[in-house]
Short mmCIF file of C-alpha atoms and ligand atoms in Angstrom, two decimals:
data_model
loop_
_atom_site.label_atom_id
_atom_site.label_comp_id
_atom_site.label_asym_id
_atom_site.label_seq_id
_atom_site.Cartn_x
_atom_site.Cartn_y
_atom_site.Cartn_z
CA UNK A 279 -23.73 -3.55 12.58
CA UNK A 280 -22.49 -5.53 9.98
CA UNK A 281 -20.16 -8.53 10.55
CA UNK A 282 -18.67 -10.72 8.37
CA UNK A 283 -17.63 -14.47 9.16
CA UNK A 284 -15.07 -16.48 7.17
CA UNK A 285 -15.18 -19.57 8.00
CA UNK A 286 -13.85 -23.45 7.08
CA UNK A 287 -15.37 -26.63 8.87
CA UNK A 288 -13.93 -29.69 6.91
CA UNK A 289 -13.61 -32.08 9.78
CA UNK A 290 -16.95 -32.61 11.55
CA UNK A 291 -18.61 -29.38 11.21
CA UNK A 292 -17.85 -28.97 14.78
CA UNK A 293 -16.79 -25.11 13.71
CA UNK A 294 -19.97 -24.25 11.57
CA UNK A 295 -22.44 -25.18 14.60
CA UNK A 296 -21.03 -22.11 16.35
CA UNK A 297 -20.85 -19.90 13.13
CA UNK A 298 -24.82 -21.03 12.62
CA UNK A 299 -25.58 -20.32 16.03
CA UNK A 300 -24.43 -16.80 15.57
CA UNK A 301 -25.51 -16.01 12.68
CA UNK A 302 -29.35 -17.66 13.64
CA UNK A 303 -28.89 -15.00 16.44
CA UNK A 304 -28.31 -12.07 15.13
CA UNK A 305 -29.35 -11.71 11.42
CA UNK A 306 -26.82 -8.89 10.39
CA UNK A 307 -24.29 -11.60 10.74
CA UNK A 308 -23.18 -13.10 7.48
CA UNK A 309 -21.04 -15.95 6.97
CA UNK A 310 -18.75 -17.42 4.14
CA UNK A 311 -17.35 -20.96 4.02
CA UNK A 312 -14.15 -20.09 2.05
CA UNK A 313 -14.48 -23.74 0.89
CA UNK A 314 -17.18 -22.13 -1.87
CA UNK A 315 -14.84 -19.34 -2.66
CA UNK A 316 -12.72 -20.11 -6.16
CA UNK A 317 -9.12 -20.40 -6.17
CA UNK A 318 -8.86 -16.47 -7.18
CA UNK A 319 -12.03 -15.33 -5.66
CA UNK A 320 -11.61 -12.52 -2.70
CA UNK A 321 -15.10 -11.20 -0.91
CA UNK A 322 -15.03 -7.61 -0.72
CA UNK A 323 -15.35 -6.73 3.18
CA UNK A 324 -14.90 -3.27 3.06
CA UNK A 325 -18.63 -2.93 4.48
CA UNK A 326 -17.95 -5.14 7.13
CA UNK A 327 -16.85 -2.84 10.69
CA UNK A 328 -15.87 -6.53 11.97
CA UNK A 329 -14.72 -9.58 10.23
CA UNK A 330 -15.17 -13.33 12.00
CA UNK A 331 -12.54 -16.06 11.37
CA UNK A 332 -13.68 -19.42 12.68
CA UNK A 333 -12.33 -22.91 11.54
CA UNK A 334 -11.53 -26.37 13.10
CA UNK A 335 -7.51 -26.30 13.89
CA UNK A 336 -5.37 -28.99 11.94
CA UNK A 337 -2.38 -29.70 12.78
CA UNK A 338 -1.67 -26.76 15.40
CA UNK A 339 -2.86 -24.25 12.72
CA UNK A 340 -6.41 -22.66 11.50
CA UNK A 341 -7.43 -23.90 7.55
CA UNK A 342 -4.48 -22.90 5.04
CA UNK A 343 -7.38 -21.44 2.36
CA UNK A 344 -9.09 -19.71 5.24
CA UNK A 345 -5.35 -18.17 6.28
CA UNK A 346 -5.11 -17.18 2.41
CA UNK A 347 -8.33 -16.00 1.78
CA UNK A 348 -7.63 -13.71 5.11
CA UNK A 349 -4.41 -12.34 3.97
CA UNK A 350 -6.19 -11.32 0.81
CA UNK A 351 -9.11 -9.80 2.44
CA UNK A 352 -8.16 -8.03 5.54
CA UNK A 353 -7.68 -4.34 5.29
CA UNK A 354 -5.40 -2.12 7.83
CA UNK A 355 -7.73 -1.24 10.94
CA UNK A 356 -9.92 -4.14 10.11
CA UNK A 357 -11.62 -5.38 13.67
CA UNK A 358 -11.23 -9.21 13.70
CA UNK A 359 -12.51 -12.00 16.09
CA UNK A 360 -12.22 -15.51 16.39
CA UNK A 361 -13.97 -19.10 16.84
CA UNK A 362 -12.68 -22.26 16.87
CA UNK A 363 -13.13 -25.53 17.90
CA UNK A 364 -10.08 -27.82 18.69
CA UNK A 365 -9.88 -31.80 19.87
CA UNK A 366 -7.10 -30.97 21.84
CA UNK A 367 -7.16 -29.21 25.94
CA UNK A 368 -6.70 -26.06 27.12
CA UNK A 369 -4.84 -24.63 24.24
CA UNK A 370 -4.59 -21.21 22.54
CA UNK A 371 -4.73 -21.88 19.08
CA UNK A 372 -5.11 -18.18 17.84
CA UNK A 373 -1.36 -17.01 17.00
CA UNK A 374 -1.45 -17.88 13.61
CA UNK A 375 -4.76 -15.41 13.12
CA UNK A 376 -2.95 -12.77 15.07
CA UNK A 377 0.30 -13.24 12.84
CA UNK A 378 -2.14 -12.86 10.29
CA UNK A 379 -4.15 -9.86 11.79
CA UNK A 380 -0.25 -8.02 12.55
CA UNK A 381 0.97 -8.70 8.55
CA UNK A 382 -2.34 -6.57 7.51
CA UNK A 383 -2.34 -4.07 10.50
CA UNK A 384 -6.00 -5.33 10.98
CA UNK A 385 -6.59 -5.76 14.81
CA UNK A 386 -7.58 -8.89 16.30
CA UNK A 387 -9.55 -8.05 19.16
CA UNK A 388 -10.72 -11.47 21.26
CA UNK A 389 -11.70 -15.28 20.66
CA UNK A 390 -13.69 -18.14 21.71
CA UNK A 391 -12.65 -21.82 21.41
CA UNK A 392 -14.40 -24.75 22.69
CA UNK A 393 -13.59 -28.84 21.97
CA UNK A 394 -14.80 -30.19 18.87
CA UNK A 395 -15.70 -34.34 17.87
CA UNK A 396 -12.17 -35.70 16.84
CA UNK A 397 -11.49 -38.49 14.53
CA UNK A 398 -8.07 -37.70 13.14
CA UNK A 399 -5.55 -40.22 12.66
CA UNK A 400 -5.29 -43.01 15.74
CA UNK A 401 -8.26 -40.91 17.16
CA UNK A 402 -10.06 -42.85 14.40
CA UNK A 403 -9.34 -46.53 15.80
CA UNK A 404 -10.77 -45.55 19.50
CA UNK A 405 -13.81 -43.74 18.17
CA UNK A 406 -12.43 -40.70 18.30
CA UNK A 407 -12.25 -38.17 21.00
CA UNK A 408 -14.27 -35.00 22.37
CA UNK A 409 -17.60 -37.04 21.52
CA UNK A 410 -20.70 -34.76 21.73
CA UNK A 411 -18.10 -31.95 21.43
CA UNK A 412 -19.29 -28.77 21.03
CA UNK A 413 -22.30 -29.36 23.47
CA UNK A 414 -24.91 -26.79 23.52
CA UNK A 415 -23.50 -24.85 25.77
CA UNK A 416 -20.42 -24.30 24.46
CA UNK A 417 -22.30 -23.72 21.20
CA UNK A 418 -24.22 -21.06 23.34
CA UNK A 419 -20.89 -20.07 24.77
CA UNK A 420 -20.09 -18.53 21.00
CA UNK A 421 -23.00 -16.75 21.07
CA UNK A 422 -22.83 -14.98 24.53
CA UNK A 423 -19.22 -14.03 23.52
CA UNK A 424 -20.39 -12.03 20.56
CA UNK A 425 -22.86 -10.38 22.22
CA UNK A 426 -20.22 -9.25 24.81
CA UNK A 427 -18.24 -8.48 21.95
CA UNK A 428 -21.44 -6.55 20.96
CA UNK A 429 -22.21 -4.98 23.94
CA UNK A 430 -18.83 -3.56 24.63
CA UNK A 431 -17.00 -2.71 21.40
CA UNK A 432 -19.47 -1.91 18.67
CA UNK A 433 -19.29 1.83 19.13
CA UNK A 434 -15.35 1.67 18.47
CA UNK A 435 -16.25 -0.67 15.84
CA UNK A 436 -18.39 1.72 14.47
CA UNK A 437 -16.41 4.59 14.66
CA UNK A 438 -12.97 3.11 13.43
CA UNK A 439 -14.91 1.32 10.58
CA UNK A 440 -16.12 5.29 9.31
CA UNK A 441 -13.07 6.71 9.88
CA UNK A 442 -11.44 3.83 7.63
CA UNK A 443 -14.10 4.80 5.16
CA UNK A 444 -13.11 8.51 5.15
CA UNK A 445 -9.16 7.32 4.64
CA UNK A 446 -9.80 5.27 2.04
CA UNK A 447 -12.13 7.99 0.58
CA UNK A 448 -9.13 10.48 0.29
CA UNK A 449 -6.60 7.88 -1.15
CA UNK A 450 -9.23 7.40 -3.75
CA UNK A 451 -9.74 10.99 -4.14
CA UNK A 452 -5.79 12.07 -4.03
CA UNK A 453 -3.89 8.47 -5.87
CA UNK A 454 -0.19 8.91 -5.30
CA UNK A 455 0.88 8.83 -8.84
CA UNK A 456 3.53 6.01 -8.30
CA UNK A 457 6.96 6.00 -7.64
CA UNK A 458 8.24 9.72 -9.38
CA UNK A 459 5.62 11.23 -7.50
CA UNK A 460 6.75 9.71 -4.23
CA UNK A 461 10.45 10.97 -5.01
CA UNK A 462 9.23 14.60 -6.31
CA UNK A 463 7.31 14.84 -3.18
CA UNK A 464 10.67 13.66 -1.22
CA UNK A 465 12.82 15.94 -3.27
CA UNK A 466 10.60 18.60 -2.15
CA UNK A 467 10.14 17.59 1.25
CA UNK A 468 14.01 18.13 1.46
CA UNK A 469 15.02 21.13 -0.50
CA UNK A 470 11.48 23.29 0.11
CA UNK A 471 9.76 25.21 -2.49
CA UNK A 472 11.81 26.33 -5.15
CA UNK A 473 13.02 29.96 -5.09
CA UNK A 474 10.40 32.06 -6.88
CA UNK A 475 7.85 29.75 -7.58
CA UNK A 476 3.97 31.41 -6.44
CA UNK A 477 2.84 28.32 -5.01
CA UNK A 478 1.30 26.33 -7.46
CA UNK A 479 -1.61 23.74 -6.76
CA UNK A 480 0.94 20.77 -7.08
CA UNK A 481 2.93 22.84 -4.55
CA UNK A 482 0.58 22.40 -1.73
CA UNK A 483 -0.94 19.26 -2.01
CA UNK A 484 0.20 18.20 1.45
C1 FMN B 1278 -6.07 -33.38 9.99
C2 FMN B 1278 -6.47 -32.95 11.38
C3 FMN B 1278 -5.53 -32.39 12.22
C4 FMN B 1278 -5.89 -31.97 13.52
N1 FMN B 1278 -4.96 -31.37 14.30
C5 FMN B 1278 -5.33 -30.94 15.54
C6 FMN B 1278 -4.37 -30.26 16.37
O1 FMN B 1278 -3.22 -30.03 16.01
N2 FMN B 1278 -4.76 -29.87 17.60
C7 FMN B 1278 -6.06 -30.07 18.06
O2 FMN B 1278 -6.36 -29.69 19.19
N3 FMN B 1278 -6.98 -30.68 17.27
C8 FMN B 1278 -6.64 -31.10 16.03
N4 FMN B 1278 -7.59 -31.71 15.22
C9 FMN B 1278 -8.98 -31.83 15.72
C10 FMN B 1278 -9.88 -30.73 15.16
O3 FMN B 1278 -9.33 -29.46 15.41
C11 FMN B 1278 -11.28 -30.78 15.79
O4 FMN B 1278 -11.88 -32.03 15.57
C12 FMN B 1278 -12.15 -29.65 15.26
O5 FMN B 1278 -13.31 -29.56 16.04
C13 FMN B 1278 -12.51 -29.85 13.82
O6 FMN B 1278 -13.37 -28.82 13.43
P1 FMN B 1278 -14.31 -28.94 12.14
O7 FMN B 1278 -15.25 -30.12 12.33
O8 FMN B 1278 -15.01 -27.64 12.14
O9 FMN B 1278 -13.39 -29.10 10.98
C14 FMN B 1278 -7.23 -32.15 13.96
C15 FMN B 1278 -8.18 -32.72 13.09
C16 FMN B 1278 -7.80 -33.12 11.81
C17 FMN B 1278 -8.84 -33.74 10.89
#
């Protein structure tokens, strides 16, 4: 199945060990550092069934370009999973990608976070924190958790992903027409059919 990972590592490149280690696991995994990506420049993920967001967290949130690129990208009934890496403890750093995930009715399913080498601000003068952070087992931990992910969604990833095909196959097939088709349909919706029409084509394109 095809996955897509968005991704932004601009601290350490604590983040992009676990997006390599994923993607050096299973090669229909692609990845993206939005960091390449120009100012107007949107990927196309409607091939994707499931879409990755991973990046370091800075100041409480996920990477503001990643967060655009994502509300530019993500498509209603889009499957979406997370990895991050953090310097701080047992936090849960992933309402911002939910908030994100809710504004484009794409569904954000599970995530994995681990520590990640810190050198931010103060951190800096001590040496910084989380040394050695991600180890290789929590760099191994990112990989288990998509093949869980694997294991026990990719069916319903599957099928959602071709039924979201078939939608978007009809919209392209049967446009709206804008906003005077949207009220003639209304109008029509309200008052019915008029009296003594035969039904034309434009009649019954419920
Ligand atoms: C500017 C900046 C702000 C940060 N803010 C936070 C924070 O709010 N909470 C936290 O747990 N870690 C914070 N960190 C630590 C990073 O999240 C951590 O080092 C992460 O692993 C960086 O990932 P990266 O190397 O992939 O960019 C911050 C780091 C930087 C550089």
């Amino acid at each position: 199945m095809k996955t897509m990972i968005l991704y932004r590592s601009k601290h350490h490149g604590n983040t992009k060990k676990l997006v390599d280690a994923v993607t050096a696991a299973f090669p229909e995994v692609e990845s993206i550092d939005v960091a390449t990506l120009g100012k107007n420049e949107y990927p196309d993920l409607s091939d994707y069934p499931l879409v990755g967001v991973a990046s370091g967290i800075y100041y409480g949130k996920i990477d503001a370009d990643l967060s655009r690129v994502l509300s530019n990208v993500l498509h209603e009934g889009q499957q979406v999973f997370a990895l991050m890496t953090y310097g701080g403890q047992d936090k849960w750093y992933g309402k911002d990608i939910d908030a994100l995930c809710r504004m484009q009715r794409a569904n954000f399913i599970t995530s994995y976070g681990c520590l990640g080498f810190d050198t931010w601000g103060p951190y800096k003068l001590m040496g910084g924190v989380q040394k050695g952070h991600p180890t290789d087992e929590e760099i191994q931990g990112a990989v288990d958790h998509y093949q869980r992910l694997m294991d026990e969604y990719e069916d319903i990833f599957l099928e959602q992903h071709e039924q979201y095909k078939r939608r978007a196959a009809w919209a392209a097939a049967h446009p709206a027409g804008g906003l005077l088709a949207d009220v003639k349909r209304t109008v029509k919706k309200i008052v019915g059919p008029r009296a003594g029409s035969k039904g034309s084509a434009e009649d019954s394109d419920e």
